[in-house]
C-alpha positions as a printed Julia matrix, in Angstrom:
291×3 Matrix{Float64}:
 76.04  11.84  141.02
 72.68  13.21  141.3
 71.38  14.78  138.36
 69.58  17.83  138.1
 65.8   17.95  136.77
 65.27  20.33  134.61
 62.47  22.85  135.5
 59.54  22.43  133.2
 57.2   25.65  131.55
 54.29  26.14  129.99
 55.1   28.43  127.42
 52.86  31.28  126.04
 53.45  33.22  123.15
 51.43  36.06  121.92
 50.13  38.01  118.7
 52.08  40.36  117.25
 53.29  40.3   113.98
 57.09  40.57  112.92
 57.56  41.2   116.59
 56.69  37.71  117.55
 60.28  37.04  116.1
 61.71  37.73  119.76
 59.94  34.45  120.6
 62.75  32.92  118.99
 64.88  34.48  121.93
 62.85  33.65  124.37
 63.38  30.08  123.31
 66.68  30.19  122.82
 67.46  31.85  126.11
 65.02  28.91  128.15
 67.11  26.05  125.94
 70.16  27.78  126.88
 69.65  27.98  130.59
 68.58  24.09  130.95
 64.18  24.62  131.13
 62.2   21.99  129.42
 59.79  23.43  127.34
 56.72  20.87  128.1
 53.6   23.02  126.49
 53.28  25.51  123.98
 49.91  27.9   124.07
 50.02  30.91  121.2
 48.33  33.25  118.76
 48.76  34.21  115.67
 52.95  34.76  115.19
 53.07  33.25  118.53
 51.29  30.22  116.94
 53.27  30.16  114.58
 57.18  30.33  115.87
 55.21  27.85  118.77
 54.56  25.4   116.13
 58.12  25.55  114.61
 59.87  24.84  117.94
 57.16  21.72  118.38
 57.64  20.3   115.05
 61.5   20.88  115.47
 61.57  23.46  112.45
 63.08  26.22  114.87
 66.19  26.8   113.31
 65.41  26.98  109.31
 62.0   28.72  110.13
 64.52  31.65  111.89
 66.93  31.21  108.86
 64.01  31.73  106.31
 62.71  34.84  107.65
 65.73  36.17  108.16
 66.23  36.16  104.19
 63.14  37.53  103.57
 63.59  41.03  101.58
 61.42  43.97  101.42
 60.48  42.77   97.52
 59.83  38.87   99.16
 57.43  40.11  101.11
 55.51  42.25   98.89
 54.92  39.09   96.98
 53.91  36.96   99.93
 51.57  39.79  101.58
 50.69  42.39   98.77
 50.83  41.1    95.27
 48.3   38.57   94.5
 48.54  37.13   90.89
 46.26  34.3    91.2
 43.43  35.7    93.17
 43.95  33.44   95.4
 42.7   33.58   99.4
 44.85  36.36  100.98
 47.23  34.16  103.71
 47.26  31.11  101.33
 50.52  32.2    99.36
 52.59  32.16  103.04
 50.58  28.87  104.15
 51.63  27.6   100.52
 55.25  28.33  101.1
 55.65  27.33  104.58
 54.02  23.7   104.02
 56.57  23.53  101.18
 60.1   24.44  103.31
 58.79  22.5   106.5
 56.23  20.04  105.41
 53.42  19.76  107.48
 52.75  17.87  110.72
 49.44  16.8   112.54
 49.44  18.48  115.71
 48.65  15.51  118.15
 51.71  13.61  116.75
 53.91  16.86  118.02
 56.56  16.28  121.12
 55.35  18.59  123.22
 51.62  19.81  124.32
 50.53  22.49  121.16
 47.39  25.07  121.17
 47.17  27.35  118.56
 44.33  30.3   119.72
 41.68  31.36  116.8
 38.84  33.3   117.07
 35.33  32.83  116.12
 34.4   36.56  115.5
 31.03  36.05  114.84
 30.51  34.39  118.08
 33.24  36.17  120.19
 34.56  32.92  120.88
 38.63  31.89  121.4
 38.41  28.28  119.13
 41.74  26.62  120.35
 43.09  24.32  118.04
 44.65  21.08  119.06
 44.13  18.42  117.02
 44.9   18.15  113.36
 46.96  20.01  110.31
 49.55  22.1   112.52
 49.61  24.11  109.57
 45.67  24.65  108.87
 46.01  25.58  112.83
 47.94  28.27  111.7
 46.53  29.96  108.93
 43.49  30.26  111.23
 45.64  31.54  114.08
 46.74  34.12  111.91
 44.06  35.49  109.68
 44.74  39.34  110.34
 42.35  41.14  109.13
 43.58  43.45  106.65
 45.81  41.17  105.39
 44.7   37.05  105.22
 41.04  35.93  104.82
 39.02  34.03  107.48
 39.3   30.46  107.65
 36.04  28.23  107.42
 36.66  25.39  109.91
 33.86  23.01  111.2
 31.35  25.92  109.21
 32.86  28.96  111.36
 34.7   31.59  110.27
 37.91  32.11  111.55
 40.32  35.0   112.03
 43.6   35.98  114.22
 43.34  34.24  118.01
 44.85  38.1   119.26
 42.03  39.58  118.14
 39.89  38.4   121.17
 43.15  36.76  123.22
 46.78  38.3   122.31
 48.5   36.04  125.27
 46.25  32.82  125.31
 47.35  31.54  129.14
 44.27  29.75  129.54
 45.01  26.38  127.53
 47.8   25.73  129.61
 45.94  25.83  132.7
 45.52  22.04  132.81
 49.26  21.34  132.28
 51.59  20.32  135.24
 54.87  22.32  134.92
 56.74  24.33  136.83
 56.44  27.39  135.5
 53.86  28.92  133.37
 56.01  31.89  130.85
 54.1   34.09  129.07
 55.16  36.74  126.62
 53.54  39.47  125.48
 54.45  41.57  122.34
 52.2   44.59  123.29
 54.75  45.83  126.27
 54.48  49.9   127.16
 56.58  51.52  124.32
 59.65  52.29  125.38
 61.29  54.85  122.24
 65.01  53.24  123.26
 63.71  50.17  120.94
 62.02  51.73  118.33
 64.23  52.37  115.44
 61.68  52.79  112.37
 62.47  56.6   112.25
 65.74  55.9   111.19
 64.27  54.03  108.29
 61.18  55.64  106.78
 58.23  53.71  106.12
 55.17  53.79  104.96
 53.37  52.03  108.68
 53.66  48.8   107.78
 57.25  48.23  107.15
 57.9   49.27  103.71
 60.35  51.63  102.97
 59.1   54.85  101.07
 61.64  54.31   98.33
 59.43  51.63   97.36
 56.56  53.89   96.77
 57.57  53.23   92.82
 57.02  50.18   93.14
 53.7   49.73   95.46
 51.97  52.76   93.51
 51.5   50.24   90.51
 49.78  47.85   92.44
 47.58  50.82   93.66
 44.5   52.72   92.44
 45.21  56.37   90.87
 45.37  59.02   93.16
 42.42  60.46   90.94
 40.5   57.39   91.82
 41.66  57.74   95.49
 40.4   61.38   95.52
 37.26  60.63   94.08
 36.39  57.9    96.1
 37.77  59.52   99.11
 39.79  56.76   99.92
 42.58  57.41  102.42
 45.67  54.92  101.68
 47.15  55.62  105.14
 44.31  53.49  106.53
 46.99  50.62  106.91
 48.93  52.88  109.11
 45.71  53.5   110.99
 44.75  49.97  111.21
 47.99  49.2   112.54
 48.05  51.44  115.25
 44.73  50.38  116.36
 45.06  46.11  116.3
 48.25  47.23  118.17
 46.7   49.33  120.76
 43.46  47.0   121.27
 45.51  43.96  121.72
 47.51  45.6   124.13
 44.69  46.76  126.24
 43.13  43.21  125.85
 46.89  41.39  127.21
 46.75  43.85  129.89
 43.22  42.42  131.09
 44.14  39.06  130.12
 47.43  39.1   132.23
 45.51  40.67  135.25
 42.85  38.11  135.66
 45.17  35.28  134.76
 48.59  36.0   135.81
 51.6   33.84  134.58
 54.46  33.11  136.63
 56.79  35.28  134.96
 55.88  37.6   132.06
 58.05  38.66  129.07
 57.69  42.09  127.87
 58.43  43.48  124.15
 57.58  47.08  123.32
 55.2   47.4   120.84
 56.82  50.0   118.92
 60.11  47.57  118.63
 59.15  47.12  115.04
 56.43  47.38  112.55
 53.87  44.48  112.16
 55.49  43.02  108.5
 59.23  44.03  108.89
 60.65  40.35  109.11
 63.35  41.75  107.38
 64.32  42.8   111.08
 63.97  39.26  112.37
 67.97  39.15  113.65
 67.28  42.27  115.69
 63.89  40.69  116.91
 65.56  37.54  117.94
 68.36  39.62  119.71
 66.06  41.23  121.77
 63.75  38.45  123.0
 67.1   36.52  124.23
 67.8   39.79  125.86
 64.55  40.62  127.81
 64.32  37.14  128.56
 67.36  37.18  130.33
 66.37  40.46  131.99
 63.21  38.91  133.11
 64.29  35.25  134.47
 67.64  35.84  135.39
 67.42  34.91  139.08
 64.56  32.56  138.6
């Protein structure tokens, strides 16, 4: 009996914070329906979930963050006891759960998409720590400091590419997949007005809480400080990167490209991982169904 070859993709997974969850679907779906995942091209979370699935870590990276609580998170994102570099705490905690892994020793092809924002340049990463790949992948502004590598300063790869197709030009599969995670908004998904928050995922009943890791509001006033601007800032990475995938998509179409909403959920609420997951098995089965 003859058996069947599996058809091979070049997988692309883009920037998008707690959204970049559904690229556990995604994965799960292609695994499911017999593709060979042969190449892995991402930024930021897509670097990130990417370099899990490469280093084999897929299933207790999704089991971690789907533990991780509202108060878990403040301490790995907001709450920074030691001073030290804003991203490092994560990094810290990641290397210690999964180890670390150099990235030419992975199984499959791995490119993890930085940017040099001083030069405007896309740095992909290939070679070396997977997980020094990553904390440069995913310096958000806002929220992690640049990464010094080689004497450049490094920051999120979807700042300047959000769905990073071009590494996998080179590769020889039969399918190139992208997925973006700044799709059209599509209110059906979004379900953060059922649970207020304050932009960024946190609930406001934690305002008790976050307001003593804040200035006054007499300093606010007085320095004329608006503390919405993480709202703000959110909205805007959000809508630049999706204006950026758009172009990115147009001049260098994949194959087949996955679509998640950008208002599915806010950029930190990992607490929502399950739901993310659920819905990148489900678009991806929308999408490449009768491939």
């Amino acid at each position: 009996m003859t058996k069947i070859k599996k058809k091979t993709v070049s997988l692309v997974l883009g920037s998008g914070g707690a959204r970049g969850m559904a690229h556990i679907g995604v994965i799960r779906w292609l695994l499911t329906h017999g593709y060979e995942i042969k190449s892995i091209s991402g930024s930021s979370v897509g670097a990130l979930v990417g370099g899990m699935y490469a280093a084999g870590k897929l299933d207790e990276f999704e089991a971690w963050a789907a533990s991780i609580t509202t108060l878990y998170k403040l301490k790995l994102f907001y709450i920074n006891w030691n001073h030290e570099a804003r991203g490092d705490k994560i990094m810290n905690v990641l290397i210690e759960l999964f180890g670390d892994y150099k990235i030419e020793d992975l199984p499959i092809t791995y490119t993890a998409v930085a940017s040099d924002i001083r030069n405007e340049k896309e740095i992909w990463i290939n070679k070396g720590s997977l997980f020094q790949a990553l904390r440069a992948s995913m310096a958000m502004p806002l929220f992690f400091t640049p990464v010094v590598r080689n004497g450049v300063d490094l920051i999120d790869g979807g700042v300047l590419n959000p769905v990073p197709i071009a590494p996998t030009f080179s590769d020889h599969t039969d399918l190139t997949i992208a997925v973006n995670l700044g799709g059209p908004i599509h209110h059906q998904q979004h379900k953060l007005a059922e649970k207020p928050h304050n932009g960024l995922g946190i609930p406001v009943n934690l305002d008790a809480i976050t307001k003593h890791f804040s200035p006054s509001k007499k300093m606010q006033q007085e320095k004329g400080i608006d503390w919405k601007i993480y709202n703000i800032a959110e909205l805007a990475i959000d809508a630049m990167q999706s204006t950026i995938a758009r172009q990115k998509l147009a001049a260098y179409p994949a194959d087949h490209i996955i679509e998640i909403s950008r208002d599915a959920c806010g950029t930190l609420e990992f607490e929502r991982s399950a739901e993310m997951v659920k819905l990148g098995y489900q678009m991806a089965d929308r999408c490449l169904q009768n491939v």
